[in-house]
mmCIF file of C-alpha atoms and ligand atoms in Angstrom:
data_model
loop_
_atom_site.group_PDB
_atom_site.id
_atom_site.type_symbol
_atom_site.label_atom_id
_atom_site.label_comp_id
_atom_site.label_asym_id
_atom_site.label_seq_id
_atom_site.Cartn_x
_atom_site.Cartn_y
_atom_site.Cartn_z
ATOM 1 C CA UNK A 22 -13.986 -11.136 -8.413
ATOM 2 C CA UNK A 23 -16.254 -8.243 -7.175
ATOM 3 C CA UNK A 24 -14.783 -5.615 -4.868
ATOM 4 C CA UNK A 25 -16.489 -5.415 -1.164
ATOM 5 C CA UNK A 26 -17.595 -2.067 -0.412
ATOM 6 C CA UNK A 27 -17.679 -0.687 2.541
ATOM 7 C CA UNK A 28 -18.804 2.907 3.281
ATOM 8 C CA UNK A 29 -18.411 5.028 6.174
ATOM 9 C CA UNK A 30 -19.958 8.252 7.612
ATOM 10 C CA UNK A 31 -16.268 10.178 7.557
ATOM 11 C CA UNK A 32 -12.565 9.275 7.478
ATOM 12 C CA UNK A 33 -12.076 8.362 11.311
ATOM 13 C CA UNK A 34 -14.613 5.492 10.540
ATOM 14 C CA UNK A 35 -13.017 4.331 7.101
ATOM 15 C CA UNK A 36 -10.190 3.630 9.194
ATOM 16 C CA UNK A 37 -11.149 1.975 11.890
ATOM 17 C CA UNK A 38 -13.373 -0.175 9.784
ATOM 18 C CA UNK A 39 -9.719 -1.061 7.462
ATOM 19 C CA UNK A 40 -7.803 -1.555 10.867
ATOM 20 C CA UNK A 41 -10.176 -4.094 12.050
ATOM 21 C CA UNK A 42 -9.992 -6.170 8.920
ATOM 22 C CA UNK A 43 -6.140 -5.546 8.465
ATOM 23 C CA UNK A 44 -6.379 -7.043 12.477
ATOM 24 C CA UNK A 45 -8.145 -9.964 11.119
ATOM 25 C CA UNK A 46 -6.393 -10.939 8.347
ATOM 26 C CA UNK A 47 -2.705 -10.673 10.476
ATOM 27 C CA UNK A 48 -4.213 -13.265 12.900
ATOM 28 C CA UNK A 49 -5.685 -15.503 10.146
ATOM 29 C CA UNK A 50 -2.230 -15.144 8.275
ATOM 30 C CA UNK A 51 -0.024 -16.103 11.015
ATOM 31 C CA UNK A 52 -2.571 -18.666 12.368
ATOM 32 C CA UNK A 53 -2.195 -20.363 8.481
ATOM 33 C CA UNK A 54 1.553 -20.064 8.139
ATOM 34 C CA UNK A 55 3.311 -18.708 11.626
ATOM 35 C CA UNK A 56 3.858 -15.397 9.826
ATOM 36 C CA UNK A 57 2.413 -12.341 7.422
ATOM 37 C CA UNK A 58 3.692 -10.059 5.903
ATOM 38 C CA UNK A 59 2.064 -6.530 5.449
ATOM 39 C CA UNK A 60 2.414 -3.654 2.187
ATOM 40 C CA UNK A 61 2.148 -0.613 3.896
ATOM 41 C CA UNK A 62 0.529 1.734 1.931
ATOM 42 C CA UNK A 63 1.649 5.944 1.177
ATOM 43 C CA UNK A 64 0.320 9.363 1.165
ATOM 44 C CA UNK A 65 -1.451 10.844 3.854
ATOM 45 C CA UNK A 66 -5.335 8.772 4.626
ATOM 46 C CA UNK A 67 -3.061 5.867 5.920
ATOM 47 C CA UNK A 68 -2.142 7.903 8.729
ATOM 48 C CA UNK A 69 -5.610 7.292 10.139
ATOM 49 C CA UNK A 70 -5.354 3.832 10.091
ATOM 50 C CA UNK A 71 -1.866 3.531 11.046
ATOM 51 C CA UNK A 72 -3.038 5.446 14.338
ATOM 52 C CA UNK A 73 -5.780 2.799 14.873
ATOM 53 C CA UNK A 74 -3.476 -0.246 14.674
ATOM 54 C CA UNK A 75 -1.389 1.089 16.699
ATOM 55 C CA UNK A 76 -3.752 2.605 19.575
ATOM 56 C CA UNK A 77 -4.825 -1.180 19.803
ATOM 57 C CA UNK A 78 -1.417 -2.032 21.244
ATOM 58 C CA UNK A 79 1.091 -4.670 20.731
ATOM 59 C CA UNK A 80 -1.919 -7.354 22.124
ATOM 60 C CA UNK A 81 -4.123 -6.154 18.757
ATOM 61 C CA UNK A 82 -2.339 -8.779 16.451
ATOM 62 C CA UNK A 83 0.776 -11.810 16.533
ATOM 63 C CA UNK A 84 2.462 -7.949 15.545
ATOM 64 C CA UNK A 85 5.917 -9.954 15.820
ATOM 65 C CA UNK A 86 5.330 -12.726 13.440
ATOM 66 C CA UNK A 87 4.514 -9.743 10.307
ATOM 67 C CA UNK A 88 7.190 -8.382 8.339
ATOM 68 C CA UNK A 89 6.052 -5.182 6.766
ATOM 69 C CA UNK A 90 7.151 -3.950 3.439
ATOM 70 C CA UNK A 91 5.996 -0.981 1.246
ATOM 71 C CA UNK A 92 4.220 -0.129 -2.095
ATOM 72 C CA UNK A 93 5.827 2.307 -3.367
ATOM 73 C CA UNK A 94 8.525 5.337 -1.893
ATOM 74 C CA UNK A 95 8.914 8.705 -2.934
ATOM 75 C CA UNK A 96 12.760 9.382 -3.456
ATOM 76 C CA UNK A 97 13.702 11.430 -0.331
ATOM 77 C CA UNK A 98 15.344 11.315 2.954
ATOM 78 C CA UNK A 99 13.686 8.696 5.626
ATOM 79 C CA UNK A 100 13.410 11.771 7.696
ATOM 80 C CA UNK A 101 11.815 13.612 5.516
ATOM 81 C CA UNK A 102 7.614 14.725 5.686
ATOM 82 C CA UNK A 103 7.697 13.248 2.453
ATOM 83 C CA UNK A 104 8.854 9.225 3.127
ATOM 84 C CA UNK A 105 6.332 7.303 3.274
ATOM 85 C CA UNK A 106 8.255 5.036 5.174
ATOM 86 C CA UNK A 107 8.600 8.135 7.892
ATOM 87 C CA UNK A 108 4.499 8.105 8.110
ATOM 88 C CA UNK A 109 4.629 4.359 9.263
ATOM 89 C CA UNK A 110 7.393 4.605 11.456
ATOM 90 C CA UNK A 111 6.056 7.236 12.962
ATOM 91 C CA UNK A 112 2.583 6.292 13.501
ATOM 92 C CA UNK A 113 2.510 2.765 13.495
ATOM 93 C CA UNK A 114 6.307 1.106 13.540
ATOM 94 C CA UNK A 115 7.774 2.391 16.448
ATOM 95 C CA UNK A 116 4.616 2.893 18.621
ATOM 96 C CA UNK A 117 4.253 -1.003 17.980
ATOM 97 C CA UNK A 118 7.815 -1.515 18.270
ATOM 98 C CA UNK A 119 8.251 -3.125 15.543
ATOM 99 C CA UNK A 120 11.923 -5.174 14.963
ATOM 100 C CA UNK A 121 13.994 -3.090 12.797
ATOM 101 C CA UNK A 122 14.784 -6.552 11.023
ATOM 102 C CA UNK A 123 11.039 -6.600 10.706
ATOM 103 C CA UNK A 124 10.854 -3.667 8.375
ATOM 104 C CA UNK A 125 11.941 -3.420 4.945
ATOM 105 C CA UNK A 126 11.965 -0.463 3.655
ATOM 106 C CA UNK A 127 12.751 1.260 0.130
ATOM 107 C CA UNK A 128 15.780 2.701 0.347
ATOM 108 C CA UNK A 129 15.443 5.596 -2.354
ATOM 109 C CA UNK A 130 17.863 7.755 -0.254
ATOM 110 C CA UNK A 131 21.129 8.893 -2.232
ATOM 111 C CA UNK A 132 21.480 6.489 -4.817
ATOM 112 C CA UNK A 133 19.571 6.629 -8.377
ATOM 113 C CA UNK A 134 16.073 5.468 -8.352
ATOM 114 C CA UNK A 135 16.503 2.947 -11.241
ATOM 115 C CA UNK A 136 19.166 1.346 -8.056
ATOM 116 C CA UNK A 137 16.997 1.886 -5.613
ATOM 117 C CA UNK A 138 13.963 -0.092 -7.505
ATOM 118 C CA UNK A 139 16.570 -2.920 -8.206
ATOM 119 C CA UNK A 140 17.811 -2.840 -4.559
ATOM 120 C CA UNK A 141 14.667 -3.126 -3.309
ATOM 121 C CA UNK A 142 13.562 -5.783 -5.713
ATOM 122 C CA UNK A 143 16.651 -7.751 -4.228
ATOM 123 C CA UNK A 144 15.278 -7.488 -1.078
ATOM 124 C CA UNK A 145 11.796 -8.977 -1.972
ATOM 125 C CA UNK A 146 13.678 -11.815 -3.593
ATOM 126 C CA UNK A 147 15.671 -12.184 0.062
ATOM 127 C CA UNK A 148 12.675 -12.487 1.482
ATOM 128 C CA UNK A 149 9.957 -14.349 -0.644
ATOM 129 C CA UNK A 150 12.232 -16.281 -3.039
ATOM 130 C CA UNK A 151 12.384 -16.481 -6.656
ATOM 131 C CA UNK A 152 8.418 -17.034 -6.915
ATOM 132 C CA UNK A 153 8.209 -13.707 -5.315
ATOM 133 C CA UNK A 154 6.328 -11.359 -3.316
ATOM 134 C CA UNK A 155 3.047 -12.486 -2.018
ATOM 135 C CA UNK A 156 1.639 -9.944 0.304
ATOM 136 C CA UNK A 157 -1.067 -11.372 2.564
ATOM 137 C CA UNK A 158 -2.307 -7.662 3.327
ATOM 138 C CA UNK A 159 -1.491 -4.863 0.700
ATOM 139 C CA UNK A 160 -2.867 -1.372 1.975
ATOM 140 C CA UNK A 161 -3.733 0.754 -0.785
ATOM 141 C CA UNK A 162 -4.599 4.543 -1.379
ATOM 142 C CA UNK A 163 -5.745 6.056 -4.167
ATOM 143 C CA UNK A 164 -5.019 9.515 -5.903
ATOM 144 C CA UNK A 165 -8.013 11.957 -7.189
ATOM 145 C CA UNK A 166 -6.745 10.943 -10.321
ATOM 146 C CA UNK A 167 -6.747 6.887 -9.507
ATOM 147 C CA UNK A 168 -3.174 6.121 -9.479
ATOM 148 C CA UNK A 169 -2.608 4.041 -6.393
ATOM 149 C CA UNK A 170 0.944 3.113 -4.936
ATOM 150 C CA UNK A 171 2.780 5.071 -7.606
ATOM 151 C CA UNK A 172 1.303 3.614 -10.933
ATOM 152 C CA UNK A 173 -0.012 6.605 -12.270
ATOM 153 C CA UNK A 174 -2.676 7.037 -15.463
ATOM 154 C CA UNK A 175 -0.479 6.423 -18.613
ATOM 155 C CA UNK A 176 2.361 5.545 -17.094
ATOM 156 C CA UNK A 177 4.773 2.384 -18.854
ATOM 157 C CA UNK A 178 5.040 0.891 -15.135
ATOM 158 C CA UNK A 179 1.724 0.058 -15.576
ATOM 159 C CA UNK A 180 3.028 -2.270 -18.680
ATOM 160 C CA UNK A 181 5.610 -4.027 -16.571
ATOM 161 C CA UNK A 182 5.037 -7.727 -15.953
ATOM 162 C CA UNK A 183 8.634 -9.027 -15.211
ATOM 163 C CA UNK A 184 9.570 -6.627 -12.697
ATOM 164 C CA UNK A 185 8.668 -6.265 -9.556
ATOM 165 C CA UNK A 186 9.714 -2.702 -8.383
ATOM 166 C CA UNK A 187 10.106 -0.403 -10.915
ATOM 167 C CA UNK A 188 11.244 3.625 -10.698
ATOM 168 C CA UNK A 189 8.730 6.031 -12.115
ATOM 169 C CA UNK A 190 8.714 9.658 -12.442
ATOM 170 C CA UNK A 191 5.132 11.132 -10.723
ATOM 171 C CA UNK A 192 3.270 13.728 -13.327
ATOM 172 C CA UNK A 193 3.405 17.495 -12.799
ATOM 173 C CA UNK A 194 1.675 18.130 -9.505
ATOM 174 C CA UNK A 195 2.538 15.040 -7.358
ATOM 175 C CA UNK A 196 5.730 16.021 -5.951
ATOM 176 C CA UNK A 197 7.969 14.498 -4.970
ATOM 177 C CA UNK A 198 8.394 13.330 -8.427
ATOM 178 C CA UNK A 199 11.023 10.943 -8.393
ATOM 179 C CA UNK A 200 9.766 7.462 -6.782
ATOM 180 C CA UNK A 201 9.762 3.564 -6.830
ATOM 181 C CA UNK A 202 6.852 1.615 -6.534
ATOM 182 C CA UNK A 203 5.990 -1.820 -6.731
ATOM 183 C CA UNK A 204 4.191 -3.676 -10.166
ATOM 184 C CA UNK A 205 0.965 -4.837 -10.746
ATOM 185 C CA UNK A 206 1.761 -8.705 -10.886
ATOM 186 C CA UNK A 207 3.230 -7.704 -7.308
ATOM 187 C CA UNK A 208 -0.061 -6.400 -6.608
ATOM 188 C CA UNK A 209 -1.831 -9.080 -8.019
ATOM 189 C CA UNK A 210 -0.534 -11.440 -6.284
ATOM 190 C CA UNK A 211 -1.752 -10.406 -2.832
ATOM 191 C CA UNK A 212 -3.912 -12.321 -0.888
ATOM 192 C CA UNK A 213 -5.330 -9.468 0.031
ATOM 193 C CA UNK A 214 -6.004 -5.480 -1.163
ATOM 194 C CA UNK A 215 -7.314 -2.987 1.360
ATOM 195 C CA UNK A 216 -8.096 0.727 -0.279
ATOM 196 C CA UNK A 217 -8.495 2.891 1.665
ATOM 197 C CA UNK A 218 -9.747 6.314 0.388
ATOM 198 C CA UNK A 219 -11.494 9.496 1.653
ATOM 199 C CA UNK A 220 -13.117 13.174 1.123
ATOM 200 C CA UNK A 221 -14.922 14.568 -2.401
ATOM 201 C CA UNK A 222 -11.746 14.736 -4.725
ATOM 202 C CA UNK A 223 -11.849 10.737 -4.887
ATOM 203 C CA UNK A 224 -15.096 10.528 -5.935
ATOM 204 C CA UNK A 225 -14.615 10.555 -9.351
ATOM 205 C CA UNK A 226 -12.073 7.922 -9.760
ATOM 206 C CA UNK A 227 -13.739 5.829 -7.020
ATOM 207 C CA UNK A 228 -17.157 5.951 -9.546
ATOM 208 C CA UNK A 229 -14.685 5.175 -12.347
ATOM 209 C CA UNK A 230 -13.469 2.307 -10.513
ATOM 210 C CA UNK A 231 -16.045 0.477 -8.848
ATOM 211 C CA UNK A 232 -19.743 2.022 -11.110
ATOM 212 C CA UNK A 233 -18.973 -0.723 -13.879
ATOM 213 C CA UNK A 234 -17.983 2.362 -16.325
ATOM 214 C CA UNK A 235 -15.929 1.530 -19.212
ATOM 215 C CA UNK A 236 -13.962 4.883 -17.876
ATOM 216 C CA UNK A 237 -12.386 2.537 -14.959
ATOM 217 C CA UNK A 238 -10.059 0.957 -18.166
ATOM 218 C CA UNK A 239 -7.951 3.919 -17.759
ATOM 219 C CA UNK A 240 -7.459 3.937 -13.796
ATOM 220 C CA UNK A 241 -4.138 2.329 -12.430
ATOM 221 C CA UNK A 242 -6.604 1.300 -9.013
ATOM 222 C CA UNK A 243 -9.173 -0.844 -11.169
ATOM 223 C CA UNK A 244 -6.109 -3.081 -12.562
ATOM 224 C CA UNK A 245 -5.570 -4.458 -8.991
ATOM 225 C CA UNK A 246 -7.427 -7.462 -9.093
ATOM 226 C CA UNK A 247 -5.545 -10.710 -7.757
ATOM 227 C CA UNK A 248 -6.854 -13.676 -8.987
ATOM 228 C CA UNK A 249 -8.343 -15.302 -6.353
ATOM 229 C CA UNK A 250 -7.085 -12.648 -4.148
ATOM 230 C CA UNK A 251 -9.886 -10.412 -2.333
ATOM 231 C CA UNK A 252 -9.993 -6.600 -2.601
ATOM 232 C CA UNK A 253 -11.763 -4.545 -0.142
ATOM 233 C CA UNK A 254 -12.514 -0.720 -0.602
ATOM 234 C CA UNK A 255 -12.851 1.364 2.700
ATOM 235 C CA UNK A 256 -14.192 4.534 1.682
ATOM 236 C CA UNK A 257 -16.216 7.284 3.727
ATOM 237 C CA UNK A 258 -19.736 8.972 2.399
ATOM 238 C CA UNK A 259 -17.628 11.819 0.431
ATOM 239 C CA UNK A 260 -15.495 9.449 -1.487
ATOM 240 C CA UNK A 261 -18.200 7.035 -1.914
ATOM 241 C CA UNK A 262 -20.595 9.488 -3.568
ATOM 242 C CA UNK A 263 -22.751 7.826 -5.345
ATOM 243 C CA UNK A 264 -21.913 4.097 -4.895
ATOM 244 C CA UNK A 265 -23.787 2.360 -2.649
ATOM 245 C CA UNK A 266 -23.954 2.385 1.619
ATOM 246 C CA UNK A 267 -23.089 -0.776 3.130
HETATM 247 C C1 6PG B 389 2.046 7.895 -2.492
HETATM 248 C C2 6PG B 389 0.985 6.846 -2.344
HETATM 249 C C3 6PG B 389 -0.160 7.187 -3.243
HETATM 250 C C4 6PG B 389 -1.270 7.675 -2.330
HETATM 251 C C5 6PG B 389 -2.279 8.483 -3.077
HETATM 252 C C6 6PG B 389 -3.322 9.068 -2.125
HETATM 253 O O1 6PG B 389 3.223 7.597 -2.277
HETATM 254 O O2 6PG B 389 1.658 9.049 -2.738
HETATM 255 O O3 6PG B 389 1.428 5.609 -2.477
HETATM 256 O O4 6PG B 389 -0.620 6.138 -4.042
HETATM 257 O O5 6PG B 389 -1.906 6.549 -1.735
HETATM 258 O O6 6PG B 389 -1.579 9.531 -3.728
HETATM 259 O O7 6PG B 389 -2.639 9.957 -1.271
HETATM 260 P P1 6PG B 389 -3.423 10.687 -0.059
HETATM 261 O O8 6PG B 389 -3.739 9.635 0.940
HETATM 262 O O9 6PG B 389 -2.417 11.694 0.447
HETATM 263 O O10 6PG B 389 -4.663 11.306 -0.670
#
C-alpha cells in the first residue's frame, strides 16, 4: 500500500488540508456504522489541526457519534503543558463539547505506568471487545528522529505484538520520559493513518520514510502500514523537502 502525499506551502495549510480529510472520514465512518471513533494524536503540530476541527463547529462532522481515544500519553498531570490529552481538550474537546463519556483518555496520572498501560488497555477492550481496537481515524505525528506516538527508534515496544498499550521510557531529550503509548498491531489495524508533520527538522526522517531508502527500516513511522488500511502524510514544503509537491 503506497502512502498519499500531500504537501503544503507551510503548517497552517498541512492542517487544514488533515482536518478536511479527518472531516471526511468521521462522516463516511458514522454514515457506514452510526459511529467512529478517533486516535488523537500528541506533541505540539496537532494543535493546528485540532484548532481547525474545531473552528468548523459542532455542524463540521456527526461530532457526537465519535468516541475519541489517544496514541500514546506522556506520564503527567491532565493539567499539565505536557498531557497530551490537555492539548485536545483544550483545543478541540471542549470547544466541540465533546461528552466526557465520549473521551477516553490515558490515565498515566499517579499510578505506575506499567498500570496505567494495562488500565488503559482495559479500557480499549471495554470499548472494542476482545478483537480489539480498530481506529477508523488514527492522527499521527512524527519526531525529527521518526518515532511517532511514543514508539521510538530501538525501542522493544516496537517488538510487541500481543499488547496493545504498552509503557515505554522516551530517550534522553524527549522529556517527559515516562509514557504509554499504543502498539503497532493497534496501529495497524486502523482504517485509517493521518501524519501530520511540519518545519526542516522532519525532513530527514520524512525522506527516510517515504524516498524508498532502505534507511526507513529503522524508523518507528514507516512500520505503520495497516493492511488494507490507508495512510495519508500531511506535510508542509519544509518537512517535505525533497519528496514530491502534490
Ligand atoms: C508525543 C507524540 C509524538 C509527537 C512527535 C512530534 O507524545 O510526543 O505522540 O509522537 O507526535 O514527538 O511532536 P511535535 O508535534 O511536537 O513535533
Amino acid at each position: 500500500m503506497t502512502p498519499e502525499i500531500h504537501v503544503t506551502v507551510d503548517p497552517e495549510a498541512a492542517a487544514r488540508a488533515a482536518g478536511e480529510e479527518v472531516l471526511g472520514l468521521v462522516a463516511g465512518a458514522v454514515a457506514a456504522r452510526g459511529r467512529a471513533s478517533v486516535a488523537l494524536a500528541g506533541g505540539t503540530t496537532p494543535g493546528l489541526l485540532y484548532r481547525f476541527l474545531a473552528a468548523r463547529g459542532r455542524t463540521g462532522a456527526p461530532w457526537d457519534r465519535v468516541d475519541f481515544f489517544f496514541g500514546d500519553e506522556r506520564c503527567v498531570e491532565p493539567t499539565s503543558p505536557d498531557s497530551n490529552y490537555g492539548l485536545a481538550r483544550r483545543t478541540l474537546l471542549d470547544p466541540l463539547g465533546v461528552a466526557a463519556e465520549r473521551v477516553h483518555r490515558m490515565e498515566t496520572e499517579r499510578r505506575l505506568p506499567v498500570a496505567a498501560a494495562e488500565l488503559y488497555e482495559r479500557r480499549l477492550l471495554a470499548h472494542f471487545g476482545p478483537a480489539g481496537p480498530r481506529f477508523d481515524v488514527a492522527l499521527l505525528g512524527m519526531g525529527a528522529d521518526g518515532h511517532t506516538a511514543s514508539l521510538f527508534p530501538g525501542s522493544d515496544a516496537l517488538d510487541e505484538l500481543g499488547r496493545w498499550v504498552v509503557a515505554v521510557r522516551a530517550p534522553e531529550g524527549y522529556e517527559p520520559a515516562e509514557r504509554i503509548t499504543v502498539t503497532l498491531p493497534v496501529l495497524n489495524r486502523a482504517r485509517a493513518v493521518l501524519f501530520l508533520a511540519s518545519g526542516a527538522s522532519k525532513a530527514a526522517a520524512v525522506a527516510a520514510v517515504l524516498g524508498g531508502g532502505r534507511e526507513g527500516g529503522r524508523i518507528p513511522a514507516a512500520h505503520v502500514q495497516p493492511p488494507g488500511g490507508r495512510v495519508a502524510w500531511f506535510l508542509d514544503r519544509a518537512a517535505a523537502g525533497s519528496i514530491g509537491e502534490t
